Amino acid sequence: MTSTGKIELMAPAGNFESLQAALDNGADSIYFGVEQLNMRARASINFTLKDLSEITRRCKGKNVRTYLTLNTIIYDHDLSLVKTLLDAAKNAGVTAVIAMDQAVIAYARQINMEVHISTQINITNIETVKFYSLFADTMVMSRELSLRQVKKICDQIKKEEIKGPSGNLVEVEVFGHGALCMAVSGKCYLSLHSYNSSANRGACKQNCRKKYTVTDQETGFEIELDNEYMMSPKDLCTLDFLDQVIDTGVKVLKVEGRGRSPEYVATVIKTYREAIDAYYDDTYTKEKVVTWMGELEKVYNRGFWSGYYLGQKLGEWSDGSGSQATQKKVYVGKGVHYFPKAGIAEFKIEAYDIMLGDKLLVTGPTTGAKEFHLTGIMVNDKNSENAKKGDSCTIPLDFRIRLSDKLYKIVPS
Amino acid sequence: MVIVTLQRNKCIGCNYCVEMASLQFQMSKKDGKSVLLNSIEKKGFFTLKSHDNSIFEDCLQAQKACPVKIITVKQV
């Protein structure tokens, strides 16, 4: 819960680019994984222990809460690492740990660290909330609950005054936006069966996202399916009934996507930030929802549905293996220098021509993800309408760029 | 000769290599990652060179089982 009393908007941070994008676009909290004991263990870029202090430094500067995900299954050989990670997180000032395994919960409580119960525990009733209130202040509800069921739990927490270790009422967290699994998240053996790659260890290979056919082995007869993506649900989106979600009394709205791009984080968090603020300002309207949905459709999505929140029904399946985003980014070049007094950025164009009016995106570990329209270009100190591959060009920009930054052009998919 | 390599920093600690080749692999209790016994490290790659050809089959099973594909086994 935020100090303003609004629902807390929780953003994914898979790397520093996404972290900065979340901070710049109005997240109240971020969640991230360190080393291999989180549900994105396979990710090519993962934070390490050395990054902890920089993560908390940036977040504290913006008064944003930080949650360490340590929510895989834990083997005996992991126990020492669990303690190392939790000790380091506590020392770095991480707000809380998101946990599933009792070993993690127990040690976090031992060192007096705030615990949030992960969705993997799959809480679906008030008695389970009571049980975990002995250890945790925030609990993620199971994704299969309807909003009516979530509201009942939130009401009961207040009525029965169920408090966590902090002495405050237990807070309920729900997923608001992003990918859904066909199985209980992180409780799936499909990837393990086919690739030895356990989702429960954060190593899901996402074979549920592929196309499948059903064939009679005896006759070779193939059953015709309306949709071969029979195990790949569309992405959850609650933006068009966000008022109903907030009215249940949940305190935290989580956006999924630690494996997604910084511009995805920027767009989704910015959109939900506007929608949440509009709800509290009494300006949340159908017209605005249409505009916001258009924004969400621009970035990675498998199509949207409401999950099970509006009543349990057969899942809605995506009709493709990849994204249905209405726009994509193409690599243009890299940052070279920024002249702060003049507000001018220099880029080296390496791959793709740009011209006046183009929509561009800059991403970087410190810059985050920033979009802008190209209003001026200079090549070789002369005004130009475009810059071509091989050119060094300067562009008026109202934000600092760095050597580590990449420049992209946003084009329709 | 059998040459086994392990790109250790990418290990996610699943324990399969130990299940398949327990005489060559162990899980570290310090950082939860796999350890290739008697290996020499160079730039993050741990290499074991053994004249005991009998280890080849078990190590090959470990290579096949590894979900993040960080084990290679060669017989030269």
Tab-separated table of C-alpha atoms in Angstrom, chain A:
chain	number	residue	atom	x	y	z
A	1	MET	CA	0.000	0.000	0.000
A	2	THR	CA	1.309	3.443	-0.814
A	3	SER	CA	1.495	6.396	1.578
A	4	THR	CA	-1.117	8.150	-0.555
A	5	GLY	CA	-3.638	5.393	0.122
A	6	LYS	CA	-3.736	4.402	-3.545
A	7	ILE	CA	-3.256	0.835	-4.713
A	8	GLU	CA	0.457	0.062	-5.072
A	9	LEU	CA	1.645	-0.382	-8.666
A	10	MET	CA	4.379	-3.009	-8.725
A	11	ALA	CA	6.678	-3.228	-11.731
A	12	PRO	CA	8.978	-5.958	-13.014
A	13	ALA	CA	12.701	-5.247	-13.256
A	14	GLY	CA	14.726	-7.825	-15.157
A	15	ASN	CA	17.698	-5.515	-15.668
A	16	PHE	CA	18.767	-1.921	-15.059
A	17	GLU	CA	17.052	-0.663	-18.240
A	18	SER	CA	13.699	-2.002	-17.074
A	19	LEU	CA	14.319	-0.872	-13.508
A	20	GLN	CA	14.913	2.699	-14.673
A	21	ALA	CA	11.896	2.526	-16.996
A	22	ALA	CA	9.743	1.496	-14.026
A	23	LEU	CA	11.110	4.318	-11.861
A	24	ASP	CA	10.618	6.916	-14.596
A	25	ASN	CA	7.030	5.926	-15.310
A	26	GLY	CA	5.428	5.908	-11.890
A	27	ALA	CA	5.938	2.502	-10.282
A	28	ASP	CA	5.414	2.430	-6.511
A	29	SER	CA	7.500	-0.708	-6.112
A	30	ILE	CA	9.667	-3.043	-8.170
A	31	TYR	CA	10.432	-6.734	-7.923
A	32	PHE	CA	13.622	-8.335	-9.158
A	33	GLY	CA	15.624	-11.558	-8.969
A	34	VAL	CA	19.255	-12.097	-8.049
A	35	GLU	CA	21.443	-15.035	-9.118
A	36	GLN	CA	19.658	-18.329	-9.910
A	37	LEU	CA	16.976	-18.744	-7.238
A	38	ASN	CA	14.144	-16.876	-8.933
A	39	MET	CA	11.559	-17.637	-11.583
A	40	ARG	CA	13.705	-16.126	-14.334
A	41	ALA	CA	16.828	-18.200	-13.669
A	42	ARG	CA	17.282	-18.860	-17.393
A	43	ALA	CA	17.286	-15.176	-18.288
A	44	SER	CA	20.350	-14.084	-20.220
A	45	ILE	CA	20.675	-11.022	-18.038
A	46	ASN	CA	20.081	-11.444	-14.334
A	47	PHE	CA	21.009	-9.166	-11.492
A	48	THR	CA	23.855	-10.342	-9.290
A	49	LEU	CA	24.576	-9.791	-5.614
A	50	LYS	CA	26.854	-6.906	-6.579
A	51	ASP	CA	23.882	-5.052	-8.084
A	52	LEU	CA	21.836	-4.998	-4.861
A	53	SER	CA	23.167	-1.723	-3.502
A	54	GLU	CA	22.693	0.084	-6.826
A	55	ILE	CA	19.104	-1.232	-7.111
A	56	THR	CA	18.171	-0.013	-3.630
A	57	ARG	CA	20.048	3.274	-4.108
A	58	ARG	CA	18.060	4.128	-7.225
A	59	CYS	CA	14.748	3.053	-5.708
A	60	LYS	CA	15.216	4.836	-2.392
A	61	GLY	CA	15.956	8.015	-4.344
A	62	LYS	CA	12.444	7.794	-5.785
A	63	ASN	CA	10.809	6.405	-2.634
A	64	VAL	CA	10.073	3.135	-4.428
A	65	ARG	CA	9.858	-0.150	-2.512
A	66	THR	CA	12.043	-3.086	-3.535
A	67	TYR	CA	11.115	-6.755	-3.444
A	68	LEU	CA	13.576	-9.581	-3.965
A	69	THR	CA	12.024	-12.630	-5.616
A	70	LEU	CA	13.403	-15.783	-4.036
A	71	ASN	CA	10.522	-18.008	-4.961
A	72	THR	CA	11.821	-21.166	-6.608
A	73	ILE	CA	11.798	-24.552	-4.964
A	74	ILE	CA	14.891	-24.844	-2.767
A	75	TYR	CA	17.199	-27.858	-2.594
A	76	ASP	CA	19.555	-28.663	0.294
A	77	HIS	CA	22.506	-27.344	-1.671
A	78	ASP	CA	20.744	-23.974	-2.047
A	79	LEU	CA	20.286	-23.300	1.660
A	80	SER	CA	23.569	-21.482	2.133
A	81	LEU	CA	22.929	-19.306	-0.919
A	82	VAL	CA	19.453	-18.490	0.409
A	83	LYS	CA	21.015	-17.146	3.592
A	84	THR	CA	23.678	-15.257	1.655
A	85	LEU	CA	21.052	-13.629	-0.582
A	86	LEU	CA	18.723	-12.715	2.269
A	87	ASP	CA	21.549	-11.326	4.420
A	88	ALA	CA	22.792	-9.259	1.494
A	89	ALA	CA	19.268	-8.054	0.675
A	90	LYS	CA	18.659	-7.036	4.282
A	91	ASN	CA	21.989	-5.207	4.440
A	92	ALA	CA	21.267	-3.408	1.175
A	93	GLY	CA	17.910	-2.215	2.477
A	94	VAL	CA	15.635	-4.313	0.266
A	95	THR	CA	12.059	-3.852	1.514
A	96	ALA	CA	10.880	-7.472	1.430
A	97	VAL	CA	11.435	-10.923	-0.016
A	98	ILE	CA	8.822	-12.682	-2.170
A	99	ALA	CA	9.002	-16.304	-1.037
A	100	MET	CA	7.431	-19.681	-1.601
A	101	ASP	CA	9.678	-22.189	0.170
A	102	GLN	CA	9.334	-22.450	3.939
A	103	ALA	CA	13.128	-22.424	4.298
A	104	VAL	CA	13.200	-18.951	2.758
A	105	ILE	CA	10.243	-17.753	4.827
A	106	ALA	CA	11.791	-19.092	8.038
A	107	TYR	CA	15.206	-17.509	7.517
A	108	ALA	CA	13.750	-14.187	6.394
A	109	ARG	CA	11.708	-14.021	9.590
A	110	GLN	CA	14.775	-15.049	11.602
A	111	ILE	CA	16.650	-11.983	10.369
A	112	ASN	CA	13.494	-9.881	10.718
A	113	MET	CA	12.997	-9.283	7.025
A	114	GLU	CA	9.524	-8.554	5.646
A	115	VAL	CA	8.033	-11.508	3.740
A	116	HIS	CA	5.556	-11.524	0.877
A	117	ILE	CA	3.940	-14.830	-0.007
A	118	SER	CA	4.450	-15.667	-3.667
A	119	THR	CA	1.666	-16.674	-6.038
A	120	GLN	CA	3.285	-20.135	-6.137
A	121	ILE	CA	1.767	-20.881	-2.733
A	122	ASN	CA	-1.628	-20.409	-4.366
A	123	ILE	CA	-3.645	-18.873	-1.539
A	124	THR	CA	-7.383	-19.224	-2.093
A	125	ASN	CA	-9.091	-18.840	1.293
A	126	ILE	CA	-9.118	-16.813	4.496
A	127	GLU	CA	-7.850	-19.612	6.749
A	128	THR	CA	-4.682	-19.892	4.638
A	129	VAL	CA	-4.305	-16.122	4.877
A	130	LYS	CA	-4.522	-16.458	8.661
A	131	PHE	CA	-1.894	-19.194	8.665
A	132	TYR	CA	0.595	-17.211	6.586
A	133	SER	CA	-0.092	-14.023	8.562
A	134	LEU	CA	2.223	-15.538	11.172
A	135	PHE	CA	5.048	-14.942	8.705
A	136	ALA	CA	4.012	-12.463	6.028
A	137	ASP	CA	2.557	-8.977	5.666
A	138	THR	CA	1.557	-9.262	2.006
A	139	MET	CA	0.123	-12.232	0.141
A	140	VAL	CA	-0.454	-12.789	-3.542
A	141	MET	CA	-3.775	-14.465	-4.192
A	142	SER	CA	-4.146	-17.412	-6.516
A	143	ARG	CA	-4.795	-16.389	-10.095
A	144	GLU	CA	-7.894	-18.568	-10.291
A	145	LEU	CA	-9.874	-16.494	-7.803
A	146	SER	CA	-12.667	-14.275	-9.057
A	147	LEU	CA	-12.843	-10.650	-7.958
A	148	ARG	CA	-15.828	-11.579	-5.798
A	149	GLN	CA	-13.686	-14.156	-3.951
A	150	VAL	CA	-10.781	-11.707	-3.639
A	151	LYS	CA	-13.108	-9.058	-2.199
A	152	LYS	CA	-14.479	-11.528	0.339
A	153	ILE	CA	-10.946	-12.296	1.538
A	154	CYS	CA	-10.049	-8.576	1.730
A	155	ASP	CA	-13.245	-7.885	3.712
A	156	GLN	CA	-12.537	-10.766	6.100
A	157	ILE	CA	-9.003	-9.504	6.747
A	158	LYS	CA	-10.471	-6.203	7.904
A	159	LYS	CA	-13.364	-7.768	9.809
A	160	GLU	CA	-11.196	-10.276	11.667
A	161	GLU	CA	-8.263	-7.846	11.902
A	162	ILE	CA	-5.784	-10.334	10.528
A	163	LYS	CA	-2.355	-8.776	10.980
A	164	GLY	CA	1.084	-9.715	9.756
A	165	PRO	CA	4.347	-9.646	11.752
A	166	SER	CA	4.580	-5.861	11.272
A	167	GLY	CA	1.384	-5.400	13.265
A	168	ASN	CA	-0.448	-3.981	10.245
A	169	LEU	CA	-3.385	-5.626	8.508
A	170	VAL	CA	-2.305	-8.212	5.961
A	171	GLU	CA	-2.252	-6.741	2.460
A	172	VAL	CA	-3.585	-8.626	-0.531
A	173	GLU	CA	-1.748	-8.514	-3.834
A	174	VAL	CA	-3.102	-9.601	-7.223
A	175	PHE	CA	-1.728	-9.841	-10.723
A	176	GLY	CA	-2.901	-7.016	-12.922
A	177	HIS	CA	-1.221	-7.413	-16.256
A	178	GLY	CA	0.996	-9.778	-18.220
A	179	ALA	CA	1.563	-13.399	-19.104
A	180	LEU	CA	-0.498	-16.179	-17.584
A	181	CYS	CA	0.504	-19.843	-17.468
A	182	MET	CA	-1.777	-22.717	-18.408
A	183	ALA	CA	-0.640	-24.234	-15.101
A	184	VAL	CA	-0.310	-22.715	-11.679
A	185	SER	CA	2.601	-20.375	-12.240
A	186	GLY	CA	5.848	-22.141	-11.432
A	187	LYS	CA	4.016	-25.367	-10.632
A	188	CYS	CA	4.327	-27.020	-14.003
A	189	TYR	CA	6.247	-30.091	-15.159
A	190	LEU	CA	5.795	-29.641	-18.900
A	191	SER	CA	9.186	-28.039	-19.423
A	192	LEU	CA	10.787	-30.530	-17.033
A	193	HIS	CA	9.291	-33.508	-18.895
A	194	SER	CA	10.430	-32.319	-22.274
A	195	TYR	CA	13.747	-30.567	-21.592
A	196	ASN	CA	14.775	-31.444	-18.000
A	197	SER	CA	14.228	-27.758	-17.441
A	198	SER	CA	12.134	-27.161	-14.351
A	199	ALA	CA	9.734	-24.234	-14.220
A	200	ASN	CA	9.827	-24.680	-10.461
A	201	ARG	CA	13.492	-23.657	-10.623
A	202	GLY	CA	12.811	-20.682	-12.850
A	203	ALA	CA	13.936	-22.555	-15.955
A	204	CYS	CA	10.655	-22.802	-17.893
A	205	LYS	CA	11.255	-23.386	-21.609
A	206	GLN	CA	7.736	-22.163	-22.466
A	207	ASN	CA	6.828	-25.140	-24.613
A	208	CYS	CA	3.191	-24.412	-23.718
A	209	ARG	CA	3.488	-21.395	-26.041
A	210	LYS	CA	4.000	-23.562	-29.138
A	211	LYS	CA	1.575	-24.974	-31.680
A	212	TYR	CA	0.374	-28.545	-31.105
A	213	THR	CA	-1.693	-31.089	-32.966
A	214	VAL	CA	-3.579	-34.081	-31.604
A	215	THR	CA	-2.990	-37.260	-33.595
A	216	ASP	CA	-4.404	-40.772	-33.229
A	217	GLN	CA	-1.213	-42.874	-33.221
A	218	GLU	CA	-3.013	-45.961	-34.587
A	219	THR	CA	-4.638	-44.396	-37.612
A	220	GLY	CA	-2.690	-41.188	-37.992
A	221	PHE	CA	-5.994	-39.302	-37.841
A	222	GLU	CA	-5.398	-35.729	-36.791
A	223	ILE	CA	-8.078	-33.948	-34.799
A	224	GLU	CA	-8.840	-30.548	-36.244
A	225	LEU	CA	-8.528	-27.848	-33.637
A	226	ASP	CA	-9.886	-24.333	-33.779
A	227	ASN	CA	-6.607	-23.216	-32.322
A	228	GLU	CA	-3.365	-25.173	-32.229
A	229	TYR	CA	-2.038	-22.952	-29.404
A	230	MET	CA	-4.061	-25.047	-27.007
A	231	MET	CA	-1.883	-24.404	-23.963
A	232	SER	CA	-1.009	-20.743	-24.433
A	233	PRO	CA	-3.412	-18.366	-22.717
A	234	LYS	CA	-3.701	-14.771	-23.790
A	235	ASP	CA	-2.097	-12.188	-21.521
A	236	LEU	CA	-3.982	-10.937	-18.502
A	237	CYS	CA	-5.185	-7.334	-18.690
A	238	THR	CA	-7.252	-5.697	-15.944
A	239	LEU	CA	-7.083	-2.129	-17.197
A	240	ASP	CA	-10.623	-2.120	-18.560
A	241	PHE	CA	-12.078	-3.193	-15.197
A	242	LEU	CA	-9.437	-1.678	-12.942
A	243	ASP	CA	-12.151	0.090	-10.925
A	244	GLN	CA	-13.605	-3.303	-9.980
A	245	VAL	CA	-10.145	-4.606	-9.034
A	246	ILE	CA	-9.411	-1.624	-6.769
A	247	ASP	CA	-12.912	-1.822	-5.247
A	248	THR	CA	-12.148	-5.318	-3.923
A	249	GLY	CA	-9.736	-3.767	-1.431
A	250	VAL	CA	-6.529	-5.247	-2.796
A	251	LYS	CA	-3.505	-3.157	-1.908
A	252	VAL	CA	-0.962	-4.180	-4.541
A	253	LEU	CA	-1.334	-4.571	-8.313
A	254	LYS	CA	1.491	-6.527	-9.878
A	255	VAL	CA	2.576	-6.239	-13.486
A	256	GLU	CA	4.259	-9.380	-14.844
A	257	GLY	CA	7.240	-9.131	-17.194
A	258	ARG	CA	10.760	-9.518	-15.834
A	259	GLY	CA	11.694	-11.108	-19.147
A	260	ARG	CA	10.295	-8.290	-21.236
A	261	SER	CA	11.888	-5.207	-22.724
A	262	PRO	CA	12.388	-1.835	-21.002
A	263	GLU	CA	9.960	-0.125	-23.391
A	264	TYR	CA	7.354	-2.743	-22.435
A	265	VAL	CA	7.841	-1.862	-18.767
A	266	ALA	CA	7.752	1.857	-19.553
A	267	THR	CA	4.528	1.673	-21.573
A	268	VAL	CA	2.616	-0.698	-19.294
A	269	ILE	CA	3.606	1.060	-16.071
A	270	LYS	CA	2.889	4.518	-17.510
A	271	THR	CA	-0.545	3.367	-18.705
A	272	TYR	CA	-1.524	1.703	-15.424
A	273	ARG	CA	-0.168	4.687	-13.481
A	274	GLU	CA	-2.509	6.988	-15.432
A	275	ALA	CA	-5.432	4.599	-14.979
A	276	ILE	CA	-4.884	4.220	-11.221
A	277	ASP	CA	-4.565	7.983	-10.747
A	278	ALA	CA	-7.687	8.518	-12.866
A	279	TYR	CA	-9.635	6.090	-10.666
A	280	TYR	CA	-8.777	8.072	-7.538
A	281	ASP	CA	-9.472	11.394	-9.306
A	282	ASP	CA	-12.878	10.133	-10.499
A	283	THR	CA	-11.764	10.569	-14.109
A	284	TYR	CA	-11.589	6.866	-15.056
A	285	THR	CA	-13.825	6.742	-18.137
A	286	LYS	CA	-14.630	4.339	-20.968
A	287	GLU	CA	-13.137	6.789	-23.470
A	288	LYS	CA	-9.841	6.836	-21.584
A	289	VAL	CA	-9.845	3.050	-21.355
A	290	VAL	CA	-10.036	2.828	-25.159
A	291	THR	CA	-6.981	5.107	-25.452
A	292	TRP	CA	-5.057	3.202	-22.761
A	293	MET	CA	-5.823	-0.158	-24.385
A	294	GLY	CA	-4.371	1.219	-27.621
A	295	GLU	CA	-1.163	2.029	-25.738
A	296	LEU	CA	-0.949	-1.453	-24.196
A	297	GLU	CA	-1.463	-3.068	-27.604
A	298	LYS	CA	1.652	-1.305	-28.919
A	299	VAL	CA	3.982	-3.438	-26.800
A	300	TYR	CA	4.473	-7.196	-26.462
A	301	ASN	CA	1.199	-9.049	-25.939
A	302	ARG	CA	-0.444	-12.327	-26.883
A	303	GLY	CA	-3.847	-10.698	-27.027
A	304	PHE	CA	-5.653	-9.772	-23.822
A	305	TRP	CA	-8.252	-11.377	-21.599
A	306	SER	CA	-9.543	-10.885	-18.081
A	307	GLY	CA	-8.127	-14.065	-16.591
A	308	TYR	CA	-10.505	-15.676	-14.109
A	309	TYR	CA	-11.363	-12.443	-12.320
A	310	LEU	CA	-14.791	-12.016	-13.849
A	311	GLY	CA	-15.825	-15.613	-13.233
A	312	GLN	CA	-14.200	-18.927	-13.931
A	313	LYS	CA	-14.538	-19.936	-17.533
A	314	LEU	CA	-12.454	-21.764	-20.099
A	315	GLY	CA	-9.276	-19.835	-20.743
A	316	GLU	CA	-8.876	-17.726	-23.841
A	317	TRP	CA	-5.982	-18.995	-25.938
A	318	SER	CA	-3.604	-16.924	-27.984
A	319	ASP	CA	-3.600	-17.543	-31.729
A	320	GLY	CA	0.119	-17.160	-32.317
A	321	SER	CA	3.391	-18.070	-30.696
A	322	GLY	CA	4.707	-14.544	-30.450
A	323	SER	CA	3.611	-11.024	-29.827
A	324	GLN	CA	0.595	-9.262	-31.272
A	325	ALA	CA	2.055	-5.845	-30.537
A	326	THR	CA	1.024	-3.179	-33.027
A	327	GLN	CA	4.533	-1.735	-33.169
A	328	LYS	CA	8.101	-2.981	-32.917
A	329	LYS	CA	11.579	-1.496	-32.552
A	330	VAL	CA	14.422	-1.756	-35.037
A	331	TYR	CA	18.003	-1.062	-34.065
A	332	VAL	CA	19.381	2.192	-35.463
A	333	GLY	CA	22.641	2.960	-33.676
A	334	LYS	CA	24.310	3.807	-30.405
A	335	GLY	CA	24.823	6.793	-28.166
A	336	VAL	CA	28.113	8.663	-28.396
A	337	HIS	CA	27.890	11.837	-26.319
A	338	TYR	CA	25.515	14.315	-24.695
A	339	PHE	CA	26.036	18.082	-24.548
A	340	PRO	CA	23.986	19.121	-21.512
A	341	LYS	CA	24.237	22.898	-21.973
A	342	ALA	CA	22.980	22.720	-25.535
A	343	GLY	CA	20.607	19.799	-24.918
A	344	ILE	CA	22.089	17.934	-27.869
A	345	ALA	CA	22.734	14.194	-28.176
A	346	GLU	CA	25.210	12.618	-30.584
A	347	PHE	CA	24.491	9.182	-32.071
A	348	LYS	CA	26.377	6.891	-34.429
A	349	ILE	CA	23.958	5.475	-37.014
A	350	GLU	CA	24.902	1.837	-37.594
A	351	ALA	CA	21.983	-0.026	-39.091
A	352	TYR	CA	18.890	1.883	-40.156
A	353	ASP	CA	18.268	5.343	-41.625
A	354	ILE	CA	16.224	7.853	-39.645
A	355	MET	CA	14.354	10.934	-40.814
A	356	LEU	CA	12.491	13.905	-39.356
A	357	GLY	CA	9.186	12.889	-37.787
A	358	ASP	CA	10.316	9.361	-36.910
A	359	LYS	CA	9.361	7.956	-33.537
A	360	LEU	CA	12.585	6.917	-31.798
A	361	LEU	CA	13.464	5.080	-28.615
A	362	VAL	CA	16.606	5.243	-26.494
A	363	THR	CA	17.322	2.455	-24.001
A	364	GLY	CA	20.183	2.055	-21.550
A	365	PRO	CA	21.009	0.857	-18.027
A	366	THR	CA	20.867	4.397	-16.624
A	367	THR	CA	18.603	6.003	-19.217
A	368	GLY	CA	15.870	3.359	-18.993
A	369	ALA	CA	13.516	3.536	-21.993
A	370	LYS	CA	12.613	6.916	-23.426
A	371	GLU	CA	10.597	7.562	-26.593
A	372	PHE	CA	10.582	10.804	-28.551
A	373	HIS	CA	9.762	12.190	-32.003
A	374	LEU	CA	12.634	13.351	-34.156
A	375	THR	CA	12.287	17.105	-34.618
A	376	GLY	CA	15.764	17.955	-35.895
A	377	ILE	CA	18.951	16.309	-37.171
A	378	MET	CA	22.382	17.631	-37.926
A	379	VAL	CA	24.897	15.639	-39.939
A	380	ASN	CA	28.446	17.038	-40.319
A	381	ASP	CA	27.298	20.231	-38.552
A	382	LYS	CA	24.630	20.868	-41.206
A	383	ASN	CA	20.869	20.621	-40.794
A	384	SER	CA	19.534	17.535	-42.492
A	385	GLU	CA	16.231	15.783	-43.044
A	386	ASN	CA	17.708	12.382	-42.386
A	387	ALA	CA	20.748	10.455	-41.172
A	388	LYS	CA	22.013	7.393	-42.959
A	389	LYS	CA	23.927	4.297	-41.947
A	390	GLY	CA	27.505	5.297	-41.164
A	391	ASP	CA	26.622	8.900	-40.253
A	392	SER	CA	27.326	10.537	-36.933
A	393	CYS	CA	24.438	12.845	-36.186
A	394	THR	CA	23.290	15.203	-33.462
A	395	ILE	CA	19.711	15.440	-32.254
A	396	PRO	CA	18.074	17.915	-29.833
A	397	LEU	CA	17.081	15.921	-26.735
A	398	ASP	CA	15.801	17.014	-23.343
A	399	PHE	CA	17.303	14.025	-21.520
A	400	ARG	CA	20.883	12.827	-21.075
A	401	ILE	CA	22.143	9.892	-23.133
A	402	ARG	CA	25.181	7.734	-22.489
A	403	LEU	CA	27.747	5.634	-24.327
A	404	SER	CA	25.951	2.470	-23.260
A	405	ASP	CA	22.654	3.601	-24.824
A	406	LYS	CA	21.073	2.117	-27.931
A	407	LEU	CA	18.895	4.027	-30.397
A	408	TYR	CA	15.886	2.338	-32.015
A	409	LYS	CA	13.206	3.373	-34.456
A	410	ILE	CA	9.595	2.482	-33.608
A	411	VAL	CA	7.756	1.120	-36.645
A	412	PRO	CA	4.360	-0.564	-37.158
A	413	SER	CA	4.483	-4.378	-36.778
